[in-house]
Short mmCIF file of C-alpha atoms and ligand atoms in Angstrom, two decimals:
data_model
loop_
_atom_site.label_atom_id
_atom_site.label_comp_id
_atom_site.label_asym_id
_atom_site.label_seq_id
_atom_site.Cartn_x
_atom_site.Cartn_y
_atom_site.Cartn_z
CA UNK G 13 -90.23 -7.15 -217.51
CA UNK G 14 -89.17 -3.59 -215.71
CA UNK G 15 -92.01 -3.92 -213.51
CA UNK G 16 -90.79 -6.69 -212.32
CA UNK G 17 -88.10 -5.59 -211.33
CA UNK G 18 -90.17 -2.58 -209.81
CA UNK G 19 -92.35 -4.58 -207.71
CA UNK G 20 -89.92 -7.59 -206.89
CA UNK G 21 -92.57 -8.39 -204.32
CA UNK G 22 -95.37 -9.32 -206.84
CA UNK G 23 -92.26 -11.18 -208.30
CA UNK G 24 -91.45 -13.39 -205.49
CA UNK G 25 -95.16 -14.03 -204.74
CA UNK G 26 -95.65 -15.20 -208.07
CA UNK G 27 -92.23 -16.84 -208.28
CA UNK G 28 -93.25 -18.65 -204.88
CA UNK G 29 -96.79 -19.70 -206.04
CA UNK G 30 -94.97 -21.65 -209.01
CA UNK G 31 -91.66 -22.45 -206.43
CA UNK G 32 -93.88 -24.77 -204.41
CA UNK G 33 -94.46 -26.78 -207.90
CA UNK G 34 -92.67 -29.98 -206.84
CA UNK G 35 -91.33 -31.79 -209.91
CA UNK G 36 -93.66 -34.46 -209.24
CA UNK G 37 -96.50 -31.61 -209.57
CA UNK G 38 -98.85 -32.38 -211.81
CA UNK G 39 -97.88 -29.77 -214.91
CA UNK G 40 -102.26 -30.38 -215.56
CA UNK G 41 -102.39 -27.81 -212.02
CA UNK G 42 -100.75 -24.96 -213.34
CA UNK G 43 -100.36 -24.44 -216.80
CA UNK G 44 -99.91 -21.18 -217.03
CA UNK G 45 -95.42 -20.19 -216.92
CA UNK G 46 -93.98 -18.06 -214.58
CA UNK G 47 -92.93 -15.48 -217.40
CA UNK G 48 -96.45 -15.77 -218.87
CA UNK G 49 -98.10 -14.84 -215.72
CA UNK G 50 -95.63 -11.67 -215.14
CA UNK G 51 -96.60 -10.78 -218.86
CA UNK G 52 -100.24 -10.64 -218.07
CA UNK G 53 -100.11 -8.70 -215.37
CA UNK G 54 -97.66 -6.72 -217.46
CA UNK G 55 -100.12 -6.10 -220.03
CA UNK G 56 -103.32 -5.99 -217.59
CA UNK G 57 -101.97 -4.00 -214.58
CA UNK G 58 -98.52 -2.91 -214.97
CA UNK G 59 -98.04 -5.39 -212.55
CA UNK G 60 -98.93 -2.78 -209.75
CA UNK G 61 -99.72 -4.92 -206.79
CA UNK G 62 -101.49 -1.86 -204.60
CA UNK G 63 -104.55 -3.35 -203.82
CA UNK G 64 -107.29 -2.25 -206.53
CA UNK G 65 -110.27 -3.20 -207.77
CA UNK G 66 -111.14 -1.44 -211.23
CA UNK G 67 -115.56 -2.17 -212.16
CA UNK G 68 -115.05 -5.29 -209.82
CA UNK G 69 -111.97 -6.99 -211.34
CA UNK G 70 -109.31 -7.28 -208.60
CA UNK G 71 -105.37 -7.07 -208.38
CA UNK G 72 -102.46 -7.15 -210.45
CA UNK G 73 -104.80 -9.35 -212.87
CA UNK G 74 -107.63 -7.68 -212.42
CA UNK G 75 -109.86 -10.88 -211.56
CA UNK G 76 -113.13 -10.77 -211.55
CA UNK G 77 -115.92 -12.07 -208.82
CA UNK G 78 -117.06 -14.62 -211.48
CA UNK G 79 -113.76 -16.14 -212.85
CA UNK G 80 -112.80 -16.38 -208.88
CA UNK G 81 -115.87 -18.47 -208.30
CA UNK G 82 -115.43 -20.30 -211.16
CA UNK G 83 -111.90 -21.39 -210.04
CA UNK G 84 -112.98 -22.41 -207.05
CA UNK G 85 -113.04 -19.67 -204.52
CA UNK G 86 -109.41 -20.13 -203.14
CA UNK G 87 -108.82 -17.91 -200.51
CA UNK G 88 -105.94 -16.45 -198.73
CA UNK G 89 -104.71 -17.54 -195.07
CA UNK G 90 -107.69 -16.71 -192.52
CA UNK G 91 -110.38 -16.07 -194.68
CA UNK G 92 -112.92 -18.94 -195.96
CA UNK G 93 -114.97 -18.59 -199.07
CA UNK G 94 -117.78 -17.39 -197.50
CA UNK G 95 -116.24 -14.19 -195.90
CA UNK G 96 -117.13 -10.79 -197.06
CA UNK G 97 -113.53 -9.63 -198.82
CA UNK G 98 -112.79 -13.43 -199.75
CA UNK G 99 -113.02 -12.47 -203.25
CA UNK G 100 -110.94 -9.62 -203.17
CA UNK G 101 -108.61 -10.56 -200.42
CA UNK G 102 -107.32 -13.48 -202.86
CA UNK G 103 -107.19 -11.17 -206.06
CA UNK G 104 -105.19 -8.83 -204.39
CA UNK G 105 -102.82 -11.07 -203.52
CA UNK G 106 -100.50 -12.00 -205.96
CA UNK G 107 -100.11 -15.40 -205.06
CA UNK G 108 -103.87 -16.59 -204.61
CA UNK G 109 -104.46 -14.60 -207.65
CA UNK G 110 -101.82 -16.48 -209.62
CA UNK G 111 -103.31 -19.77 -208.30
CA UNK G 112 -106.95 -18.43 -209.19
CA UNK G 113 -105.39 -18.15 -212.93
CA UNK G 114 -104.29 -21.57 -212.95
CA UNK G 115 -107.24 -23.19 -211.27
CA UNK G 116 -109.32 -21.09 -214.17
CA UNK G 117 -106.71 -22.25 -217.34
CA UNK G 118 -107.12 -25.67 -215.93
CA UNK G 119 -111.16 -25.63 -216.57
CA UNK G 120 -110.88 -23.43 -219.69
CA UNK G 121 -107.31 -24.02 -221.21
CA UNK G 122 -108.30 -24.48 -224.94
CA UNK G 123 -106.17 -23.15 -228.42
CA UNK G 124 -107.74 -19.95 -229.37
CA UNK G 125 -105.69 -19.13 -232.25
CA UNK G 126 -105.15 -22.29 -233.91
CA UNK G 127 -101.61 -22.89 -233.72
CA UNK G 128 -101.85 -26.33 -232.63
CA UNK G 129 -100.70 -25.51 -229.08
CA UNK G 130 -102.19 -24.67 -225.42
CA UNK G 131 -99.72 -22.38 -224.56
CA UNK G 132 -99.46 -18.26 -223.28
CA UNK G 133 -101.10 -16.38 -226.07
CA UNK G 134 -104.51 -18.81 -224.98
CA UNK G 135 -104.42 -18.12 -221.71
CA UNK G 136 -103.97 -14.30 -222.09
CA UNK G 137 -106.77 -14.38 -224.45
CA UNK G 138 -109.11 -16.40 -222.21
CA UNK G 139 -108.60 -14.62 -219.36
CA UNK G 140 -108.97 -11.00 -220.88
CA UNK G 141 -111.83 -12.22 -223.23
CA UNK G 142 -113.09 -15.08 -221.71
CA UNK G 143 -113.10 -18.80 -222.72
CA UNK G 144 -115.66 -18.77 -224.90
CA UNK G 145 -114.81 -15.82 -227.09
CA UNK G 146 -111.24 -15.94 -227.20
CA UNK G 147 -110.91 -16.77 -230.95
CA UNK G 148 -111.48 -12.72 -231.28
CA UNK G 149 -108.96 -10.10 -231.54
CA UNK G 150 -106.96 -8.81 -228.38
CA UNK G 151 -107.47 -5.26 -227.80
CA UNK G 152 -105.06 -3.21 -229.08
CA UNK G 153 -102.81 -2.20 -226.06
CA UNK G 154 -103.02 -5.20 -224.23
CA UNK G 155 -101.97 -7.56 -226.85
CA UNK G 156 -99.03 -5.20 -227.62
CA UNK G 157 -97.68 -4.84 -224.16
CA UNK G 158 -98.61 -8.60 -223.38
CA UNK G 159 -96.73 -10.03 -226.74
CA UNK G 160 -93.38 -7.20 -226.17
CA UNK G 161 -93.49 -8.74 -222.55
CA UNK G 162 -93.53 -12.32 -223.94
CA UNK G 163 -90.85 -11.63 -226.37
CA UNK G 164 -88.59 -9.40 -224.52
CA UNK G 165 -88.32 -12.78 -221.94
CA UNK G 166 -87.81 -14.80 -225.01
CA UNK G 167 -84.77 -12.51 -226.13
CA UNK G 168 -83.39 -12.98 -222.31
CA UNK G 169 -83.97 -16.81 -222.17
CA UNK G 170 -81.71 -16.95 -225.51
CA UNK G 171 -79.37 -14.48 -224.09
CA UNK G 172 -78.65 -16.83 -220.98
CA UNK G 173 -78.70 -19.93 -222.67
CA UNK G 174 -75.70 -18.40 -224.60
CA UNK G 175 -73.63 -17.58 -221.74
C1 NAG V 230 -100.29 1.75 -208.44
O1 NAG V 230 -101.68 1.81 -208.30
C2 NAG V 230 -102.11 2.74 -207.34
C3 NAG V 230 -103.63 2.57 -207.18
O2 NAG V 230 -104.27 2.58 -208.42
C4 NAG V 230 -101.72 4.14 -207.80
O3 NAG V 230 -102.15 5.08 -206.86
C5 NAG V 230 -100.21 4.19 -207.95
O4 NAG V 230 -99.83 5.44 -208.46
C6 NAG V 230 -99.74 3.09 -208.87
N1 NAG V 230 -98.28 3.05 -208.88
C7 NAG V 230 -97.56 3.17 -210.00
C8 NAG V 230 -96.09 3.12 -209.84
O5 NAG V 230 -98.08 3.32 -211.10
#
């Protein structure tokens, strides 16, 4: 979680993305937690939110041109989906890039690794492997970075709920 302490910016934009979820949200629009997002980006990015695009996948989760499209081509304020840096205008920003995630674990949310739950580890696998091959292994680094992430903000959930 250092980085995101680092870059409280990415922090807030994600935290504000998932801050707008009224409690009469529907949970169905954004699966994906706050901590697991901050884990993925963790794991795929550092969570660096300089603007980057790295063999066409975009921003701190590196998105690519087709998962935007297929999550419905949101878009940040002033561009539409047809303009020329739609694609990675909204990837580069954290917060269209979070919704983009959610949008995409909406259509594709499925258990990957048979543990009788929709939860984090499926959505990190889907969206580094894609939907329909996320039964396979993580690679290497990013699994380990994106499962310390996950259970270093279990440890500090536990931590507060004891104080
Ligand atoms: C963030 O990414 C940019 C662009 O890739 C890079 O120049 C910069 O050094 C990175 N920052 C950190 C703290 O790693």
């Amino acid at each position: 979680m250092s980085s995101c302490l680092i870059y409280l910016s990415m922090c807030l934009a994600i935290g504000t993305s998932l801050g707008v979820r009224a409690a009469d949200d529907d949970f169905q629009g954004k699966p994906i937690t706050e901590t697991c997002l901050i884990c993925m980006c963790e794991a795929l990015s550092g969570c660096n939110a300089t603007a980057v695009c790295v063999n066409g996948a975009c921003g701190i989760f590196r998105i690519t041109w087709d998962q935007w499209v297929d999550s419905g081509r949101l878009v940040v304020e002033g561009d539409t989906a047809l303009s020329d840096d739609a694609f990675p205008n909204c990837a580069n920003n954290p917060r269209c890039a979070a919704d983009t995630l959610q949008s995409y674990m909406v259509k594709y949310g499925q258990d990957c690794n048979d543990d009788q739950q929709e939860n984090c580890l499926d959505y990190g696998a889907i969206h580094y492997m894609g939907p329909f091959n996320c039964k396979a292994d993580m690679p290497y680094t990013y699994e380990s970075i994106f499962k310390r992430c996950l259970k270093g903000s279990q440890r500090e959930q536990q931590q507060r709920n004891l104080n």
